[in-house]
Amino acid sequence: MAQHFVMLGPPGAGKGTQAKILSEKMGIPHISSGDLFRENLREKTDLGKLAEGYINRGELVPDDVTIRMVQERISRSDCQAGVLLDGFPRTVYQAEALDEILRDQKNTQVDAVPCIIVADDVLVERLSGRRSCQNGHVFHVKFNPPKVDGICDVDGTELYQREDDTVETVSRRIRVYLDQTQPLIDYYRQKGVLVEIDGAQAIDAVSEALFAAIAKM
Ligand code: AP5
C-alpha cells in the first residue's frame, strides 16, 4: 500500500483530523506544516517570529523557509518507512521541491494525494467552532466536542481557539487556497495519484472513504 501521502483540501476541510486517524492506523508520522510553524511560534524561535505575521494575516509563509523546515523534518529517522504530509506542499514550487526531496533523500515519490472536498460555507462553520490543544489535537464545539469542555481528551491540556480562525482571516485563507494551492489538484491528477474524498460526511465516514480509496492505490 502507498506510504508517502499528501493531504490536500481547503482550510477546515478536515486534513488534520483525518491525517491523525490515518497516521495511527498506518504507523507513519503525521507531519503538519501548520503545527510545525505553531510550535516555532510558541517557542519564539527566529522561524516562529518570521512566520507569525504571515500566519495571522492568513497568507502563506515564503516557500524557501517552509521547504527547509519540512525537509529537515522528513530527513529524521522516523520518516524512513513513509510520511503523511498535511498542509505541505501548498504551491507548485513546494510540490516540485518535495518531489526532489523524496527522490534525493529516499529514492521514492508521492504515492497518494487524498483531496478532501468541502463547500466554503461549511469551512467557515468548522473553523469558527474548532478548538485545538498545543500538541495539535483538534476538536469542534459541535461536531466533535471534547469530553470535558475546554480540555483535550488525549493529553489533558487546555484547548484554545487559533488566532487565524476568525471569519475575516478564514476568508483570506480560503482565497489564498484557491489562488495558490488549488493548482496542485491538477499537478497531482496528472501524476495519477489524486483521490477525491467527499469531506461533507461525518468524521468516521470520511475516514472510511479515505482508507478504502488509498487501499486501492
Ligand atoms: P494550517 O495549520 O495548515 O491550516 P489549514 O490548511 O488552513 O488547515 P486547517 O488546520 O485550518 O484545517 P484542516 O483541514 O486541518 O481541518 P481540521 O482537521 O482542523 O496552516 C496555517 C497557516 O500556516 C497557513 O495559513 C500559512 O500561513 C502557514 N502555512 C502552513 N503550511 C504552509 C505551507 N506549506 N506554505 C506556506 N505557509 C504555510 O478540521 C477543522 C474543524 O472541523 C475541526 O474543529 C474538526 O473537529 C472539524 N471537522 C473535521 N472533519 C469534520 C467532519 N467530517 N464533520 C464535521 N466536523 C469536522
PDB file of C-alpha atoms and ligand atoms in Angstrom:
ATOM      1  CA  MET A   1       0.000   0.000   0.000  1.00  0.00           C
ATOM      2  CA  ALA A   2       1.009   3.606  -0.552  1.00  0.00           C
ATOM      3  CA  GLN A   3       3.286   5.073   2.129  1.00  0.00           C
ATOM      4  CA  HIS A   4       4.020   8.671   1.103  1.00  0.00           C
ATOM      5  CA  PHE A   5       0.888  10.793   1.331  1.00  0.00           C
ATOM      6  CA  VAL A   6      -0.003  14.429   0.800  1.00  0.00           C
ATOM      7  CA  MET A   7      -3.343  15.557   2.245  1.00  0.00           C
ATOM      8  CA  LEU A   8      -4.912  18.281   0.111  1.00  0.00           C
ATOM      9  CA  GLY A   9      -8.004  20.382   0.721  1.00  0.00           C
ATOM     10  CA  PRO A  10      -9.058  23.870   1.782  1.00  0.00           C
ATOM     11  CA  PRO A  11      -8.621  25.237   5.322  1.00  0.00           C
ATOM     12  CA  GLY A  12     -11.044  23.408   7.625  1.00  0.00           C
ATOM     13  CA  ALA A  13     -11.722  20.525   5.225  1.00  0.00           C
ATOM     14  CA  GLY A  14     -10.548  18.067   7.881  1.00  0.00           C
ATOM     15  CA  LYS A  15      -6.987  17.339   6.707  1.00  0.00           C
ATOM     16  CA  GLY A  16      -5.530  17.374  10.215  1.00  0.00           C
ATOM     17  CA  THR A  17      -8.404  15.365  11.689  1.00  0.00           C
ATOM     18  CA  GLN A  18      -8.112  12.648   9.051  1.00  0.00           C
ATOM     19  CA  ALA A  19      -4.316  12.705   8.973  1.00  0.00           C
ATOM     20  CA  LYS A  20      -4.192  11.872  12.697  1.00  0.00           C
ATOM     21  CA  ILE A  21      -6.543   8.894  12.246  1.00  0.00           C
ATOM     22  CA  LEU A  22      -4.717   7.630   9.178  1.00  0.00           C
ATOM     23  CA  SER A  23      -1.249   8.040  10.657  1.00  0.00           C
ATOM     24  CA  GLU A  24      -2.223   5.980  13.724  1.00  0.00           C
ATOM     25  CA  LYS A  25      -3.759   3.301  11.570  1.00  0.00           C
ATOM     26  CA  MET A  26      -0.766   3.099   9.253  1.00  0.00           C
ATOM     27  CA  GLY A  27       2.005   3.691  11.785  1.00  0.00           C
ATOM     28  CA  ILE A  28       3.616   6.520   9.843  1.00  0.00           C
ATOM     29  CA  PRO A  29       4.269  10.043  11.170  1.00  0.00           C
ATOM     30  CA  HIS A  30       1.781  12.857  10.575  1.00  0.00           C
ATOM     31  CA  ILE A  31       3.693  15.987   9.626  1.00  0.00           C
ATOM     32  CA  SER A  32       1.646  19.174   9.625  1.00  0.00           C
ATOM     33  CA  SER A  33       3.486  22.266   8.390  1.00  0.00           C
ATOM     34  CA  GLY A  34       0.951  24.415  10.282  1.00  0.00           C
ATOM     35  CA  ASP A  35       1.722  22.545  13.542  1.00  0.00           C
ATOM     36  CA  LEU A  36       5.475  22.914  12.932  1.00  0.00           C
ATOM     37  CA  PHE A  37       5.034  26.672  12.477  1.00  0.00           C
ATOM     38  CA  ARG A  38       2.834  26.948  15.589  1.00  0.00           C
ATOM     39  CA  GLU A  39       5.450  25.037  17.613  1.00  0.00           C
ATOM     40  CA  ASN A  40       8.057  27.590  16.476  1.00  0.00           C
ATOM     41  CA  LEU A  41       5.673  30.441  17.338  1.00  0.00           C
ATOM     42  CA  ARG A  42       5.197  29.104  20.875  1.00  0.00           C
ATOM     43  CA  GLU A  43       8.931  28.634  21.372  1.00  0.00           C
ATOM     44  CA  LYS A  44       9.581  32.108  19.903  1.00  0.00           C
ATOM     45  CA  THR A  45      12.297  30.817  17.539  1.00  0.00           C
ATOM     46  CA  ASP A  46      13.553  33.000  14.670  1.00  0.00           C
ATOM     47  CA  LEU A  47      11.453  30.916  12.301  1.00  0.00           C
ATOM     48  CA  GLY A  48       8.404  31.435  14.521  1.00  0.00           C
ATOM     49  CA  LYS A  49       8.948  35.205  14.587  1.00  0.00           C
ATOM     50  CA  LEU A  50       9.281  35.268  10.812  1.00  0.00           C
ATOM     51  CA  ALA A  51       6.165  33.119  10.241  1.00  0.00           C
ATOM     52  CA  GLU A  52       3.868  34.832  12.769  1.00  0.00           C
ATOM     53  CA  GLY A  53       2.765  37.797  10.641  1.00  0.00           C
ATOM     54  CA  TYR A  54       2.054  35.648   7.594  1.00  0.00           C
ATOM     55  CA  ILE A  55       0.011  33.132   9.605  1.00  0.00           C
ATOM     56  CA  ASN A  56      -2.032  35.740  11.444  1.00  0.00           C
ATOM     57  CA  ARG A  57      -2.818  37.506   8.154  1.00  0.00           C
ATOM     58  CA  GLY A  58      -3.839  34.199   6.551  1.00  0.00           C
ATOM     59  CA  GLU A  59      -1.035  34.387   3.970  1.00  0.00           C
ATOM     60  CA  LEU A  60       1.496  31.731   3.042  1.00  0.00           C
ATOM     61  CA  VAL A  61       4.911  31.762   4.693  1.00  0.00           C
ATOM     62  CA  PRO A  62       7.604  32.143   1.964  1.00  0.00           C
ATOM     63  CA  ASP A  63       8.444  28.938   0.095  1.00  0.00           C
ATOM     64  CA  ASP A  64      12.166  28.760   0.894  1.00  0.00           C
ATOM     65  CA  VAL A  65      11.811  28.753   4.705  1.00  0.00           C
ATOM     66  CA  THR A  66       8.813  26.413   4.565  1.00  0.00           C
ATOM     67  CA  ILE A  67      10.629  23.917   2.349  1.00  0.00           C
ATOM     68  CA  ARG A  68      13.728  23.978   4.593  1.00  0.00           C
ATOM     69  CA  MET A  69      11.592  23.331   7.687  1.00  0.00           C
ATOM     70  CA  VAL A  70       9.740  20.361   6.156  1.00  0.00           C
ATOM     71  CA  GLN A  71      12.876  18.938   4.540  1.00  0.00           C
ATOM     72  CA  GLU A  72      14.601  18.844   7.939  1.00  0.00           C
ATOM     73  CA  ARG A  73      11.592  17.057   9.475  1.00  0.00           C
ATOM     74  CA  ILE A  74      11.343  14.477   6.669  1.00  0.00           C
ATOM     75  CA  SER A  75      15.047  13.673   6.999  1.00  0.00           C
ATOM     76  CA  ARG A  76      14.561  12.307  10.554  1.00  0.00           C
ATOM     77  CA  SER A  77      14.721   8.554  11.105  1.00  0.00           C
ATOM     78  CA  ASP A  78      11.011   8.102  11.964  1.00  0.00           C
ATOM     79  CA  CYS A  79      10.141   9.010   8.362  1.00  0.00           C
ATOM     80  CA  GLN A  80      12.079   6.124   6.799  1.00  0.00           C
ATOM     81  CA  ALA A  81       9.021   3.948   6.111  1.00  0.00           C
ATOM     82  CA  GLY A  82       6.694   6.695   4.969  1.00  0.00           C
ATOM     83  CA  VAL A  83       5.124  10.005   5.845  1.00  0.00           C
ATOM     84  CA  LEU A  84       1.756  11.724   5.863  1.00  0.00           C
ATOM     85  CA  LEU A  85       2.107  15.388   4.950  1.00  0.00           C
ATOM     86  CA  ASP A  86      -0.672  17.800   5.908  1.00  0.00           C
ATOM     87  CA  GLY A  87      -0.555  21.437   4.742  1.00  0.00           C
ATOM     88  CA  PHE A  88       2.576  20.900   2.649  1.00  0.00           C
ATOM     89  CA  PRO A  89       3.029  21.362  -0.271  1.00  0.00           C
ATOM     90  CA  ARG A  90       0.818  24.390  -0.814  1.00  0.00           C
ATOM     91  CA  THR A  91       2.301  25.821  -4.012  1.00  0.00           C
ATOM     92  CA  VAL A  92       3.507  24.187  -7.211  1.00  0.00           C
ATOM     93  CA  TYR A  93       7.039  25.303  -6.299  1.00  0.00           C
ATOM     94  CA  GLN A  94       6.763  23.445  -2.959  1.00  0.00           C
ATOM     95  CA  ALA A  95       5.377  20.353  -4.735  1.00  0.00           C
ATOM     96  CA  GLU A  96       8.340  20.304  -7.123  1.00  0.00           C
ATOM     97  CA  ALA A  97      10.702  20.705  -4.159  1.00  0.00           C
ATOM     98  CA  LEU A  98       9.003  17.791  -2.380  1.00  0.00           C
ATOM     99  CA  ASP A  99       9.422  15.573  -5.456  1.00  0.00           C
ATOM    100  CA  GLU A 100      13.128  16.413  -5.426  1.00  0.00           C
ATOM    101  CA  ILE A 101      13.497  15.804  -1.664  1.00  0.00           C
ATOM    102  CA  LEU A 102      11.789  12.402  -1.820  1.00  0.00           C
ATOM    103  CA  ARG A 103      13.831  11.394  -4.858  1.00  0.00           C
ATOM    104  CA  ASP A 104      17.177  12.538  -3.431  1.00  0.00           C
ATOM    105  CA  GLN A 105      16.711  11.504   0.214  1.00  0.00           C
ATOM    106  CA  LYS A 106      14.644   8.342  -0.170  1.00  0.00           C
ATOM    107  CA  ASN A 107      14.620   7.368  -3.823  1.00  0.00           C
ATOM    108  CA  THR A 108      10.828   7.449  -3.790  1.00  0.00           C
ATOM    109  CA  GLN A 109       7.860   9.654  -4.745  1.00  0.00           C
ATOM    110  CA  VAL A 110       4.425  10.771  -3.528  1.00  0.00           C
ATOM    111  CA  ASP A 111       2.183   7.677  -3.751  1.00  0.00           C
ATOM    112  CA  ALA A 112      -1.257   9.090  -2.992  1.00  0.00           C
ATOM    113  CA  VAL A 113      -2.867  12.507  -2.584  1.00  0.00           C
ATOM    114  CA  PRO A 114      -6.273  12.412  -0.894  1.00  0.00           C
ATOM    115  CA  CYS A 115      -8.037  15.708  -1.576  1.00  0.00           C
ATOM    116  CA  ILE A 116     -10.892  16.420   0.839  1.00  0.00           C
ATOM    117  CA  ILE A 117     -13.691  18.374  -0.842  1.00  0.00           C
ATOM    118  CA  VAL A 118     -15.966  20.607   1.300  1.00  0.00           C
ATOM    119  CA  ALA A 119     -18.127  23.646   0.388  1.00  0.00           C
ATOM    120  CA  ASP A 120     -16.937  27.107   1.546  1.00  0.00           C
ATOM    121  CA  ASP A 121     -19.850  27.828   3.934  1.00  0.00           C
ATOM    122  CA  VAL A 122     -19.161  24.559   5.800  1.00  0.00           C
ATOM    123  CA  LEU A 123     -15.474  25.502   6.124  1.00  0.00           C
ATOM    124  CA  VAL A 124     -16.292  28.713   7.984  1.00  0.00           C
ATOM    125  CA  GLU A 125     -18.578  26.864  10.425  1.00  0.00           C
ATOM    126  CA  ARG A 126     -15.943  24.196  11.042  1.00  0.00           C
ATOM    127  CA  LEU A 127     -13.142  26.672  11.654  1.00  0.00           C
ATOM    128  CA  SER A 128     -15.108  29.036  13.868  1.00  0.00           C
ATOM    129  CA  GLY A 129     -16.021  26.103  16.166  1.00  0.00           C
ATOM    130  CA  ARG A 130     -12.590  24.472  16.141  1.00  0.00           C
ATOM    131  CA  ARG A 131     -10.677  24.116  19.404  1.00  0.00           C
ATOM    132  CA  SER A 132      -7.081  22.810  19.429  1.00  0.00           C
ATOM    133  CA  CYS A 133      -4.551  21.851  22.073  1.00  0.00           C
ATOM    134  CA  GLN A 134      -0.902  22.839  21.956  1.00  0.00           C
ATOM    135  CA  ASN A 135       0.037  19.314  20.857  1.00  0.00           C
ATOM    136  CA  GLY A 136      -2.120  19.579  17.737  1.00  0.00           C
ATOM    137  CA  HIS A 137      -5.176  17.537  18.810  1.00  0.00           C
ATOM    138  CA  VAL A 138      -8.275  19.023  17.250  1.00  0.00           C
ATOM    139  CA  PHE A 139     -11.928  19.196  18.396  1.00  0.00           C
ATOM    140  CA  HIS A 140     -15.091  21.027  17.406  1.00  0.00           C
ATOM    141  CA  VAL A 141     -17.587  22.524  19.853  1.00  0.00           C
ATOM    142  CA  LYS A 142     -20.494  20.983  17.913  1.00  0.00           C
ATOM    143  CA  PHE A 143     -19.210  18.249  15.572  1.00  0.00           C
ATOM    144  CA  ASN A 144     -16.505  16.677  17.724  1.00  0.00           C
ATOM    145  CA  PRO A 145     -16.717  18.052  21.278  1.00  0.00           C
ATOM    146  CA  PRO A 146     -14.155  17.083  23.932  1.00  0.00           C
ATOM    147  CA  LYS A 147     -15.447  15.002  26.872  1.00  0.00           C
ATOM    148  CA  VAL A 148     -14.656  17.857  29.282  1.00  0.00           C
ATOM    149  CA  ASP A 149     -15.332  21.345  27.980  1.00  0.00           C
ATOM    150  CA  GLY A 150     -12.068  23.173  27.158  1.00  0.00           C
ATOM    151  CA  ILE A 151      -9.768  20.208  27.901  1.00  0.00           C
ATOM    152  CA  CYS A 152      -8.022  17.912  25.395  1.00  0.00           C
ATOM    153  CA  ASP A 153      -9.236  14.282  25.664  1.00  0.00           C
ATOM    154  CA  VAL A 154      -5.824  12.957  24.643  1.00  0.00           C
ATOM    155  CA  ASP A 155      -3.354  14.813  26.871  1.00  0.00           C
ATOM    156  CA  GLY A 156      -5.455  16.867  29.329  1.00  0.00           C
ATOM    157  CA  THR A 157      -4.022  20.223  28.174  1.00  0.00           C
ATOM    158  CA  GLU A 158      -6.163  23.309  27.728  1.00  0.00           C
ATOM    159  CA  LEU A 159      -7.925  23.867  24.394  1.00  0.00           C
ATOM    160  CA  TYR A 160      -7.632  27.216  22.625  1.00  0.00           C
ATOM    161  CA  GLN A 161      -9.040  28.911  19.546  1.00  0.00           C
ATOM    162  CA  ARG A 162      -6.463  29.613  16.817  1.00  0.00           C
ATOM    163  CA  GLU A 163      -5.870  33.319  16.069  1.00  0.00           C
ATOM    164  CA  ASP A 164      -6.229  32.671  12.342  1.00  0.00           C
ATOM    165  CA  ASP A 165      -9.704  31.139  12.786  1.00  0.00           C
ATOM    166  CA  THR A 166     -11.556  34.489  12.757  1.00  0.00           C
ATOM    167  CA  VAL A 167     -14.146  34.863   9.971  1.00  0.00           C
ATOM    168  CA  GLU A 168     -12.043  37.538   8.220  1.00  0.00           C
ATOM    169  CA  THR A 169      -8.791  35.538   8.261  1.00  0.00           C
ATOM    170  CA  VAL A 170     -10.578  32.327   7.275  1.00  0.00           C
ATOM    171  CA  SER A 171     -11.974  34.091   4.165  1.00  0.00           C
ATOM    172  CA  ARG A 172      -8.443  35.233   3.308  1.00  0.00           C
ATOM    173  CA  ARG A 173      -7.082  31.699   3.798  1.00  0.00           C
ATOM    174  CA  ILE A 174      -9.765  30.273   1.504  1.00  0.00           C
ATOM    175  CA  ARG A 175      -8.835  32.846  -1.194  1.00  0.00           C
ATOM    176  CA  VAL A 176      -5.150  32.004  -0.817  1.00  0.00           C
ATOM    177  CA  TYR A 177      -6.017  28.301  -1.122  1.00  0.00           C
ATOM    178  CA  LEU A 178      -7.968  28.890  -4.352  1.00  0.00           C
ATOM    179  CA  ASP A 179      -5.170  31.011  -5.872  1.00  0.00           C
ATOM    180  CA  GLN A 180      -2.058  29.175  -4.798  1.00  0.00           C
ATOM    181  CA  THR A 181      -2.898  25.652  -3.623  1.00  0.00           C
ATOM    182  CA  GLN A 182      -5.788  24.532  -5.811  1.00  0.00           C
ATOM    183  CA  PRO A 183      -3.466  24.242  -8.872  1.00  0.00           C
ATOM    184  CA  LEU A 184      -1.904  21.268  -7.047  1.00  0.00           C
ATOM    185  CA  ILE A 185      -5.066  19.275  -7.732  1.00  0.00           C
ATOM    186  CA  ASP A 186      -4.150  19.225 -11.438  1.00  0.00           C
ATOM    187  CA  TYR A 187      -0.466  18.738 -10.654  1.00  0.00           C
ATOM    188  CA  TYR A 188      -1.185  15.504  -8.780  1.00  0.00           C
ATOM    189  CA  ARG A 189      -4.046  14.407 -11.053  1.00  0.00           C
ATOM    190  CA  GLN A 190      -1.606  14.437 -13.968  1.00  0.00           C
ATOM    191  CA  LYS A 191       0.700  12.185 -11.977  1.00  0.00           C
ATOM    192  CA  GLY A 192      -2.189   9.737 -11.397  1.00  0.00           C
ATOM    193  CA  VAL A 193      -2.029   9.914  -7.584  1.00  0.00           C
ATOM    194  CA  LEU A 194      -5.014  12.158  -6.748  1.00  0.00           C
ATOM    195  CA  VAL A 195      -8.081  10.734  -4.992  1.00  0.00           C
ATOM    196  CA  GLU A 196     -11.044  12.996  -4.272  1.00  0.00           C
ATOM    197  CA  ILE A 197     -12.884  12.385  -1.000  1.00  0.00           C
ATOM    198  CA  ASP A 198     -16.283  13.819  -0.053  1.00  0.00           C
ATOM    199  CA  GLY A 199     -15.482  15.694   3.165  1.00  0.00           C
ATOM    200  CA  ALA A 200     -19.079  16.745   3.863  1.00  0.00           C
ATOM    201  CA  GLN A 201     -19.824  13.477   5.676  1.00  0.00           C
ATOM    202  CA  ALA A 202     -19.303  12.736   9.381  1.00  0.00           C
ATOM    203  CA  ILE A 203     -15.680  12.272  10.500  1.00  0.00           C
ATOM    204  CA  ASP A 204     -15.906   8.436  10.666  1.00  0.00           C
ATOM    205  CA  ALA A 205     -17.499   8.213   7.224  1.00  0.00           C
ATOM    206  CA  VAL A 206     -14.759  10.396   5.727  1.00  0.00           C
ATOM    207  CA  SER A 207     -12.107   8.132   7.328  1.00  0.00           C
ATOM    208  CA  GLU A 208     -13.727   5.039   5.873  1.00  0.00           C
ATOM    209  CA  ALA A 209     -13.915   6.549   2.381  1.00  0.00           C
ATOM    210  CA  LEU A 210     -10.332   7.721   2.664  1.00  0.00           C
ATOM    211  CA  PHE A 211      -8.983   4.389   3.786  1.00  0.00           C
ATOM    212  CA  ALA A 212     -10.916   2.486   1.124  1.00  0.00           C
ATOM    213  CA  ALA A 213      -9.600   4.818  -1.581  1.00  0.00           C
ATOM    214  CA  ILE A 214      -5.944   4.593  -0.636  1.00  0.00           C
ATOM    215  CA  ALA A 215      -6.089   0.841  -0.067  1.00  0.00           C
ATOM    216  CA  LYS A 216      -6.616   0.518  -3.815  1.00  0.00           C
ATOM    217  CA  MET A 217      -3.510   2.544  -4.715  1.00  0.00           C
TER     218      MET A 217
HETATM  219  P1  AP5 B   1      -2.535  25.024   8.585  1.00  0.00           P
HETATM  220  O1  AP5 B   1      -2.429  24.775  10.025  1.00  0.00           O
HETATM  221  O2  AP5 B   1      -2.040  24.001   7.624  1.00  0.00           O
HETATM  222  O3  AP5 B   1      -4.047  25.389   8.276  1.00  0.00           O
HETATM  223  P2  AP5 B   1      -5.031  24.995   7.065  1.00  0.00           P
HETATM  224  O4  AP5 B   1      -4.503  24.372   5.850  1.00  0.00           O
HETATM  225  O5  AP5 B   1      -5.695  26.286   6.854  1.00  0.00           O
HETATM  226  O6  AP5 B   1      -5.817  23.845   7.615  1.00  0.00           O
HETATM  227  P3  AP5 B   1      -6.542  23.794   8.941  1.00  0.00           P
HETATM  228  O7  AP5 B   1      -5.631  23.283  10.012  1.00  0.00           O
HETATM  229  O8  AP5 B   1      -7.203  25.117   9.236  1.00  0.00           O
HETATM  230  O9  AP5 B   1      -7.738  22.797   8.601  1.00  0.00           O
HETATM  231  P4  AP5 B   1      -7.787  21.223   8.427  1.00  0.00           P
HETATM  232  O10 AP5 B   1      -8.149  20.906   7.022  1.00  0.00           O
HETATM  233  O11 AP5 B   1      -6.591  20.544   9.009  1.00  0.00           O
HETATM  234  O12 AP5 B   1      -9.092  20.946   9.305  1.00  0.00           O
HETATM  235  P5  AP5 B   1      -9.249  20.243  10.737  1.00  0.00           P
HETATM  236  O13 AP5 B   1      -8.984  18.789  10.625  1.00  0.00           O
HETATM  237  O14 AP5 B   1      -8.536  21.020  11.800  1.00  0.00           O
HETATM  238  O15 AP5 B   1      -1.817  26.369   8.195  1.00  0.00           O
HETATM  239  C1  AP5 B   1      -1.956  27.555   8.965  1.00  0.00           C
HETATM  240  C2  AP5 B   1      -1.077  28.647   8.371  1.00  0.00           C
HETATM  241  O16 AP5 B   1       0.323  28.253   8.419  1.00  0.00           O
HETATM  242  C3  AP5 B   1      -1.314  28.986   6.894  1.00  0.00           C
HETATM  243  O17 AP5 B   1      -2.381  29.897   6.720  1.00  0.00           O
HETATM  244  C4  AP5 B   1       0.045  29.557   6.488  1.00  0.00           C
HETATM  245  O18 AP5 B   1       0.193  30.876   6.958  1.00  0.00           O
HETATM  246  C5  AP5 B   1       1.031  28.700   7.256  1.00  0.00           C
HETATM  247  N1  AP5 B   1       1.452  27.521   6.468  1.00  0.00           N
HETATM  248  C6  AP5 B   1       1.224  26.198   6.795  1.00  0.00           C
HETATM  249  N2  AP5 B   1       1.741  25.397   5.846  1.00  0.00           N
HETATM  250  C7  AP5 B   1       2.306  26.200   4.917  1.00  0.00           C
HETATM  251  C8  AP5 B   1       2.971  25.954   3.684  1.00  0.00           C
HETATM  252  N3  AP5 B   1       3.165  24.704   3.224  1.00  0.00           N
HETATM  253  N4  AP5 B   1       3.415  27.013   2.975  1.00  0.00           N
HETATM  254  C9  AP5 B   1       3.245  28.276   3.427  1.00  0.00           C
HETATM  255  N5  AP5 B   1       2.606  28.579   4.574  1.00  0.00           N
HETATM  256  C10 AP5 B   1       2.137  27.561   5.310  1.00  0.00           C
HETATM  257  O19 AP5 B   1     -10.847  20.427  10.919  1.00  0.00           O
HETATM  258  C11 AP5 B   1     -11.403  21.729  11.098  1.00  0.00           C
HETATM  259  C12 AP5 B   1     -12.559  21.625  12.135  1.00  0.00           C
HETATM  260  O20 AP5 B   1     -13.629  20.851  11.583  1.00  0.00           O
HETATM  261  C13 AP5 B   1     -12.174  20.936  13.447  1.00  0.00           C
HETATM  262  O21 AP5 B   1     -12.811  21.580  14.503  1.00  0.00           O
HETATM  263  C14 AP5 B   1     -12.691  19.473  13.277  1.00  0.00           C
HETATM  264  O22 AP5 B   1     -13.043  18.886  14.519  1.00  0.00           O
HETATM  265  C15 AP5 B   1     -13.924  19.683  12.388  1.00  0.00           C
HETATM  266  N6  AP5 B   1     -14.134  18.589  11.445  1.00  0.00           N
HETATM  267  C16 AP5 B   1     -13.206  17.906  10.730  1.00  0.00           C
HETATM  268  N7  AP5 B   1     -13.792  16.993   9.932  1.00  0.00           N
HETATM  269  C17 AP5 B   1     -15.132  17.123  10.131  1.00  0.00           C
HETATM  270  C18 AP5 B   1     -16.282  16.459   9.580  1.00  0.00           C
HETATM  271  N8  AP5 B   1     -16.163  15.487   8.666  1.00  0.00           N
HETATM  272  N9  AP5 B   1     -17.522  16.853  10.021  1.00  0.00           N
HETATM  273  C19 AP5 B   1     -17.648  17.845  10.948  1.00  0.00           C
HETATM  274  N10 AP5 B   1     -16.598  18.499  11.503  1.00  0.00           N
HETATM  275  C20 AP5 B   1     -15.345  18.152  11.089  1.00  0.00           C
END
